Coordinates of C-alpha atoms in Angstrom, one line a residue:
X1 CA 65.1 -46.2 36.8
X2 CA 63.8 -47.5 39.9
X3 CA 60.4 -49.5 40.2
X4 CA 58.4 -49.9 42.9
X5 CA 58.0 -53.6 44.3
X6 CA 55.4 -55.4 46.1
X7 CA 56.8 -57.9 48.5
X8 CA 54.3 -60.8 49.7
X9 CA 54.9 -63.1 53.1
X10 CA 53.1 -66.2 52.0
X11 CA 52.6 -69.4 54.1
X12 CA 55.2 -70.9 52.0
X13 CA 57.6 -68.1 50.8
X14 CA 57.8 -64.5 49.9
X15 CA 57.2 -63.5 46.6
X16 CA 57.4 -60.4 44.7
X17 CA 56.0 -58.5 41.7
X18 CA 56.5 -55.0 39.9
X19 CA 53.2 -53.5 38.9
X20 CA 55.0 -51.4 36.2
X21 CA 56.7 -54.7 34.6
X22 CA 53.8 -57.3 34.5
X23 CA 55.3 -60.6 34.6
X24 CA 58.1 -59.5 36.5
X25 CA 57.8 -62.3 39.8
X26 CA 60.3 -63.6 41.9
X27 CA 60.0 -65.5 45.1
X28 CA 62.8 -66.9 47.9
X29 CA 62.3 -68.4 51.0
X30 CA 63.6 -65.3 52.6
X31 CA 63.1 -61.5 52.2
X32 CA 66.6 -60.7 51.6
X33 CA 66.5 -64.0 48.7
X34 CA 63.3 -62.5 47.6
X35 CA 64.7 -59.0 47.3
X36 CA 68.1 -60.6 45.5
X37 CA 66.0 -62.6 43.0
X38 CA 63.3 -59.8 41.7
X39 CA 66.3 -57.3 41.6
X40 CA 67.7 -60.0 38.7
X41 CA 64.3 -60.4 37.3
X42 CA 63.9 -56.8 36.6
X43 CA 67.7 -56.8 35.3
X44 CA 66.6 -59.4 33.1
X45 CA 63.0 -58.2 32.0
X46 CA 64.4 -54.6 31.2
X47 CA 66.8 -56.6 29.1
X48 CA 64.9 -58.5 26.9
X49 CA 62.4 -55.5 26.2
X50 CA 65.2 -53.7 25.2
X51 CA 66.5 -56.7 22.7
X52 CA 63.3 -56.7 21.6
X53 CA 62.5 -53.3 21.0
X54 CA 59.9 -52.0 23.4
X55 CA 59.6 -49.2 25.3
X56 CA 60.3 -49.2 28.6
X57 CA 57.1 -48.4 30.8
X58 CA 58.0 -45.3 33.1
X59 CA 57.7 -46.5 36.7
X60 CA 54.3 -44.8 38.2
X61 CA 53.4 -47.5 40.5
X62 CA 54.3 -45.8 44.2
X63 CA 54.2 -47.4 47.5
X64 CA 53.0 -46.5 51.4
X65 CA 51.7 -47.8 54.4
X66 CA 47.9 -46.6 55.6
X67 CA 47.3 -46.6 59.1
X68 CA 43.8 -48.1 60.7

């Protein structure tokens, strides 16, 4: 499955999130470490919902860039 992530330039770092995983963060102090890190965290989430028995959600969250 592939889930759509949001990818955040803070003042301190980057950090990241997957709407269709809630709880699913990462951050780095770069955008390729931040990329690297939430691609483990959703490794690792998907994981544990599977040890545990839930269902995993069915990525609808999409992406895109509007122009202004």
């Amino acid at each position: 499955m592939k889930y759509a992530v949001v990818i955040e330039n803070t003042p301190q770092n980057y950090s990241a999130y997957v709407p269709d995983l809630p709880g699913c963060v990462a951050t780095g102090s770069t955008r390729e470490e931040v990329t690297r890190h939430i691609r483990e965290a959703i490794a690792f989430h998907v994981e544990c919902m599977r040890e545990d028995g839930e269902p995993l959600p069915e990525p609808k969250a999409s992406t895109g860039l509007v122009e202004v």
